[in-house]
PDB file of C-alpha atoms in Angstrom:
ATOM      1  CA  MET A   1      14.971 -37.285   1.327  1.00 52.00           C
ATOM      2  CA  SER A   2      14.718 -38.513  -2.771  1.00 52.00           C
ATOM      3  CA  ARG A   3      11.304 -38.014  -4.491  1.00 58.00           C
ATOM      4  CA  PRO A   4      10.400 -40.583  -6.186  1.00 60.00           C
ATOM      5  CA  ASN A   5       7.390 -39.389  -8.391  1.00 57.00           C
ATOM      6  CA  ALA A   6       9.008 -36.136  -9.183  1.00 58.00           C
ATOM      7  CA  ASN A   7       8.359 -36.558 -12.701  1.00 69.00           C
ATOM      8  CA  GLN A   8       4.867 -38.508 -12.159  1.00 79.00           C
ATOM      9  CA  GLY A   9       3.161 -37.133  -9.732  1.00 86.00           C
ATOM     10  CA  ALA A  10       1.138 -39.094  -7.608  1.00 90.00           C
ATOM     11  CA  TYR A  11      -2.585 -39.670  -8.375  1.00 93.00           C
ATOM     12  CA  VAL A  12      -4.790 -40.346  -5.320  1.00 96.00           C
ATOM     13  CA  PRO A  13      -8.314 -41.537  -5.682  1.00 95.00           C
ATOM     14  CA  ALA A  14     -11.308 -39.983  -4.406  1.00 93.00           C
ATOM     15  CA  GLY A  15     -11.632 -41.865  -0.738  1.00 92.00           C
ATOM     16  CA  GLY A  16      -8.282 -43.623  -1.049  1.00 96.00           C
ATOM     17  CA  ASP A  17      -4.959 -43.203   0.452  1.00 97.00           C
ATOM     18  CA  ARG A  18      -1.826 -42.948  -1.172  1.00 97.00           C
ATOM     19  CA  PHE A  19      -0.390 -46.203  -0.194  1.00 95.00           C
ATOM     20  CA  GLY A  20      -3.616 -48.093  -0.334  1.00 95.00           C
ATOM     21  CA  GLN A  21      -4.008 -48.586   3.128  1.00 94.00           C
ATOM     22  CA  GLN A  22      -6.238 -48.058   6.076  1.00 93.00           C
ATOM     23  CA  ARG A  23      -5.783 -46.632   9.370  1.00 93.00           C
ATOM     24  CA  SER A  24      -6.989 -44.527  12.203  1.00 92.00           C
ATOM     25  CA  VAL A  25      -5.179 -42.373  14.650  1.00 90.00           C
ATOM     26  CA  PHE A  26      -5.360 -43.744  17.956  1.00 86.00           C
ATOM     27  CA  GLY A  27      -8.109 -46.417  16.733  1.00 83.00           C
ATOM     28  CA  VAL A  28     -10.870 -43.976  16.397  1.00 86.00           C
ATOM     29  CA  MET A  29      -9.733 -41.478  13.437  1.00 90.00           C
ATOM     30  CA  PRO A  30      -9.423 -42.757   9.947  1.00 93.00           C
ATOM     31  CA  PHE A  31      -6.873 -40.893   8.052  1.00 96.00           C
ATOM     32  CA  SER A  32      -5.227 -41.297   4.627  1.00 97.00           C
ATOM     33  CA  ILE A  33      -2.485 -39.564   3.591  1.00 98.00           C
ATOM     34  CA  LYS A  34      -3.132 -37.612   0.277  1.00 98.00           C
ATOM     35  CA  VAL A  35       0.542 -36.108  -0.292  1.00 97.00           C
ATOM     36  CA  SER A  36       3.315 -38.266   1.144  1.00 97.00           C
ATOM     37  CA  SER A  37       6.502 -36.683   2.668  1.00 96.00           C
ATOM     38  CA  ARG A  38       8.233 -39.055   0.604  1.00 94.00           C
ATOM     39  CA  ASP A  39       6.495 -37.668  -2.474  1.00 93.00           C
ATOM     40  CA  THR A  40       7.847 -33.944  -1.984  1.00 93.00           C
ATOM     41  CA  GLY A  41      11.464 -34.805  -0.257  1.00 93.00           C
ATOM     42  CA  GLY A  42      10.211 -34.359   3.098  1.00 94.00           C
ATOM     43  CA  GLY A  43       8.763 -30.525   2.208  1.00 96.00           C
ATOM     44  CA  LEU A  44       4.641 -31.592   2.738  1.00 97.00           C
ATOM     45  CA  LEU A  45       2.829 -33.650   4.094  1.00 98.00           C
ATOM     46  CA  VAL A  46      -1.315 -33.874   3.558  1.00 98.00           C
ATOM     47  CA  ILE A  47      -3.670 -36.120   5.091  1.00 98.00           C
ATOM     48  CA  GLU A  48      -7.829 -36.537   5.020  1.00 98.00           C
ATOM     49  CA  GLN A  49      -9.022 -37.307   8.733  1.00 96.00           C
ATOM     50  CA  HIS A  50     -12.486 -38.311   9.526  1.00 95.00           C
ATOM     51  CA  ASN A  51     -13.962 -37.717  12.774  1.00 93.00           C
ATOM     52  CA  ALA A  52     -16.954 -39.346  14.236  1.00 89.00           C
ATOM     53  CA  TYR A  53     -16.203 -38.503  18.019  1.00 86.00           C
ATOM     54  CA  GLN A  54     -16.095 -34.932  19.555  1.00 86.00           C
ATOM     55  CA  GLY A  55     -12.592 -34.205  20.808  1.00 85.00           C
ATOM     56  CA  GLY A  56      -9.001 -33.903  19.428  1.00 89.00           C
ATOM     57  CA  PRO A  57      -5.430 -33.866  20.406  1.00 92.00           C
ATOM     58  CA  PRO A  58      -4.036 -32.409  23.311  1.00 94.00           C
ATOM     59  CA  ARG A  59      -3.125 -28.509  23.044  1.00 96.00           C
ATOM     60  CA  HIS A  60       0.632 -28.907  21.322  1.00 97.00           C
ATOM     61  CA  GLN A  61       2.662 -26.626  19.297  1.00 98.00           C
ATOM     62  CA  HIS A  62       5.331 -27.902  16.414  1.00 98.00           C
ATOM     63  CA  LEU A  63       8.903 -26.636  16.983  1.00 96.00           C
ATOM     64  CA  GLU A  64       9.370 -26.631  12.902  1.00 97.00           C
ATOM     65  CA  GLN A  65       6.082 -27.021  11.387  1.00 97.00           C
ATOM     66  CA  ASP A  66       3.316 -24.950  10.087  1.00 98.00           C
ATOM     67  CA  GLU A  67      -0.033 -27.063  10.280  1.00 98.00           C
ATOM     68  CA  TRP A  68      -2.777 -25.723   8.179  1.00 98.00           C
ATOM     69  CA  PHE A  69      -6.288 -27.169   8.608  1.00 98.00           C
ATOM     70  CA  TYR A  70      -9.395 -27.002   5.908  1.00 98.00           C
ATOM     71  CA  VAL A  71     -12.750 -28.125   7.142  1.00 98.00           C
ATOM     72  CA  VAL A  72     -14.454 -30.733   3.930  1.00 98.00           C
ATOM     73  CA  HIS A  73     -17.425 -31.501   6.472  1.00 97.00           C
ATOM     74  CA  GLY A  74     -18.663 -31.082   9.927  1.00 96.00           C
ATOM     75  CA  ASP A  75     -18.249 -28.529  12.566  1.00 96.00           C
ATOM     76  CA  TYR A  76     -14.887 -28.011  14.702  1.00 96.00           C
ATOM     77  CA  LEU A  77     -13.622 -26.003  17.003  1.00 96.00           C
ATOM     78  CA  VAL A  78     -10.001 -25.021  16.301  1.00 97.00           C
ATOM     79  CA  GLU A  79      -7.519 -23.073  18.852  1.00 98.00           C
ATOM     80  CA  VAL A  80      -4.795 -21.307  17.675  1.00 98.00           C
ATOM     81  CA  GLY A  81      -2.535 -19.299  19.853  1.00 98.00           C
ATOM     82  CA  GLY A  82      -5.285 -19.145  22.761  1.00 96.00           C
ATOM     83  CA  ASN A  83      -8.050 -17.697  20.112  1.00 98.00           C
ATOM     84  CA  LEU A  84     -11.199 -20.136  19.274  1.00 97.00           C
ATOM     85  CA  HIS A  85     -12.344 -20.205  15.987  1.00 98.00           C
ATOM     86  CA  ARG A  86     -15.402 -22.184  15.111  1.00 97.00           C
ATOM     87  CA  LEU A  87     -14.774 -23.514  11.825  1.00 97.00           C
ATOM     88  CA  GLY A  88     -17.414 -25.076   9.180  1.00 97.00           C
ATOM     89  CA  PRO A  89     -17.009 -26.453   5.326  1.00 98.00           C
ATOM     90  CA  GLY A  90     -14.649 -24.608   3.217  1.00 98.00           C
ATOM     91  CA  ASP A  91     -13.253 -22.524   6.098  1.00 98.00           C
ATOM     92  CA  SER A  92      -9.501 -22.980   6.949  1.00 98.00           C
ATOM     93  CA  ILE A  93      -6.958 -21.855   9.379  1.00 98.00           C
ATOM     94  CA  LEU A  94      -3.410 -21.809  10.024  1.00 98.00           C
ATOM     95  CA  ALA A  95      -1.121 -23.050  12.838  1.00 98.00           C
ATOM     96  CA  PRO A  96       2.465 -21.564  12.746  1.00 98.00           C
ATOM     97  CA  SER A  97       5.235 -23.302  13.739  1.00 98.00           C
ATOM     98  CA  GLY A  98       5.688 -22.526  17.924  1.00 98.00           C
ATOM     99  CA  VAL A  99       2.018 -21.014  18.211  1.00 98.00           C
ATOM    100  CA  PRO A 100       0.132 -23.619  20.874  1.00 98.00           C
ATOM    101  CA  HIS A 101      -2.979 -25.090  19.163  1.00 98.00           C
ATOM    102  CA  THR A 102      -5.566 -27.308  18.869  1.00 97.00           C
ATOM    103  CA  TRP A 103      -9.084 -28.568  17.294  1.00 96.00           C
ATOM    104  CA  ALA A 104     -11.994 -30.461  18.110  1.00 95.00           C
ATOM    105  CA  LEU A 105     -14.821 -31.860  16.294  1.00 95.00           C
ATOM    106  CA  GLU A 106     -18.082 -30.090  17.742  1.00 93.00           C
ATOM    107  CA  GLY A 107     -21.627 -31.440  17.733  1.00 84.00           C
ATOM    108  CA  ALA A 108     -22.682 -35.025  16.806  1.00 87.00           C
ATOM    109  CA  ALA A 109     -22.644 -35.285  13.324  1.00 93.00           C
ATOM    110  CA  ALA A 110     -19.075 -36.374  11.813  1.00 94.00           C
ATOM    111  CA  GLY A 111     -16.821 -33.570  10.656  1.00 96.00           C
ATOM    112  CA  ARG A 112     -13.617 -34.790   7.526  1.00 97.00           C
ATOM    113  CA  ILE A 113     -10.743 -32.113   7.593  1.00 97.00           C
ATOM    114  CA  LEU A 114      -7.853 -31.783   5.579  1.00 98.00           C
ATOM    115  CA  ILE A 115      -4.517 -31.418   7.572  1.00 98.00           C
ATOM    116  CA  ALA A 116      -1.347 -30.113   5.932  1.00 98.00           C
ATOM    117  CA  LEU A 117       2.110 -29.671   7.582  1.00 98.00           C
ATOM    118  CA  GLN A 118       4.833 -27.961   6.266  1.00 98.00           C
ATOM    119  CA  PRO A 119       7.973 -29.040   6.436  1.00 98.00           C
ATOM    120  CA  ALA A 120       6.865 -32.328   6.959  1.00 97.00           C
ATOM    121  CA  LEU A 121       9.886 -33.483   8.728  1.00 95.00           C
ATOM    122  CA  THR A 122       8.842 -36.960  10.688  1.00 95.00           C
ATOM    123  CA  MET A 123       5.151 -36.290  10.642  1.00 97.00           C
ATOM    124  CA  GLU A 124       4.124 -39.110   8.309  1.00 96.00           C
ATOM    125  CA  ALA A 125       6.278 -41.280  10.971  1.00 96.00           C
ATOM    126  CA  PHE A 126       3.857 -39.857  13.795  1.00 96.00           C
ATOM    127  CA  PHE A 127       0.751 -40.950  11.877  1.00 95.00           C
ATOM    128  CA  GLU A 128       2.303 -44.244  11.155  1.00 95.00           C
ATOM    129  CA  ALA A 129       2.968 -44.657  15.071  1.00 95.00           C
ATOM    130  CA  ALA A 130      -0.463 -42.942  16.410  1.00 94.00           C
ATOM    131  CA  SER A 131      -2.037 -45.585  14.265  1.00 93.00           C
ATOM    132  CA  LYS A 132      -0.727 -48.447  15.617  1.00 93.00           C
ATOM    133  CA  LEU A 133      -2.383 -47.454  19.385  1.00 89.00           C
ATOM    134  CA  PRO A 134      -5.837 -48.498  20.145  1.00 83.00           C
ATOM    135  CA  ALA A 135      -6.922 -46.410  21.675  1.00 85.00           C
ATOM    136  CA  MET A 136      -6.688 -42.414  23.036  1.00 81.00           C
ATOM    137  CA  PRO A 137      -3.512 -42.254  25.583  1.00 87.00           C
ATOM    138  CA  THR A 138      -3.702 -39.815  28.287  1.00 87.00           C
ATOM    139  CA  SER A 139      -1.437 -36.250  27.600  1.00 86.00           C
ATOM    140  CA  ASP A 140       1.045 -37.938  29.841  1.00 89.00           C
ATOM    141  CA  GLU A 141       1.298 -41.265  28.032  1.00 90.00           C
ATOM    142  CA  LEU A 142       0.881 -39.010  24.373  1.00 92.00           C
ATOM    143  CA  ARG A 143       4.418 -37.074  25.528  1.00 95.00           C
ATOM    144  CA  PRO A 144       6.918 -39.205  24.254  1.00 96.00           C
ATOM    145  CA  LEU A 145       5.475 -39.376  21.247  1.00 96.00           C
ATOM    146  CA  PHE A 146       4.581 -35.848  20.082  1.00 96.00           C
ATOM    147  CA  GLU A 147       8.340 -35.002  21.417  1.00 97.00           C
ATOM    148  CA  ALA A 148       9.607 -37.639  19.085  1.00 97.00           C
ATOM    149  CA  HIS A 149       8.681 -35.974  16.339  1.00 97.00           C
ATOM    150  CA  GLY A 150       9.019 -32.361  17.015  1.00 96.00           C
ATOM    151  CA  MET A 151       6.000 -31.443  18.996  1.00 98.00           C
ATOM    152  CA  THR A 152       5.522 -30.353  22.535  1.00 97.00           C
ATOM    153  CA  ILE A 153       2.035 -30.904  24.134  1.00 97.00           C
ATOM    154  CA  VAL A 154       1.143 -27.763  26.306  1.00 97.00           C
ATOM    155  CA  GLY A 155      -2.219 -28.694  27.337  1.00 95.00           C
ATOM    156  CA  PRO A 156      -5.120 -30.228  27.566  1.00 94.00           C
ATOM    157  CA  PRO A 157      -7.877 -31.327  24.654  1.00 92.00           C
ATOM    158  CA  LEU A 158     -10.929 -29.345  23.991  1.00 89.00           C
ATOM    159  CA  ARG A 159     -13.755 -31.316  23.836  1.00 74.00           C
ATOM    160  CA  GLY A 160     -16.385 -30.501  21.307  1.00 51.00           C
ATOM    161  CA  GLY A 161     -19.857 -30.309  22.375  1.00 47.00           C
TER     162      GLY A 161
END
């Protein structure tokens, strides 16, 4: 994958998206791309996701990507390798490739989290496809989408509370 901004950098203003778009994963989780896989030759994708509802994705594992989470605002539960962690602003955790993990917003307050995937591979395409779904599908309905992007669903989502 080429790196179109290799000599220019890729500025994204606060609250903005790398491509000036407004999207939501499953119709309820607005996200913005901060570093595009197109900017890094497929090496890195960084998104900022806003969460207003409890819960999160089903437990899954990435076959080739490490996934890093950094909480900007709110309280989250993050499970990595069967270990449950409570994360607040400033906390981060790495889910290495091949290790089952999931996360969920906890409590009634909204949250905001940075997510980095390395290498990015097709994860940007995954988020684009997920943003076209109007609501949160069941794990069985999500399975083909996850598998098409190098992930395996291994269990149910966490429930924040």
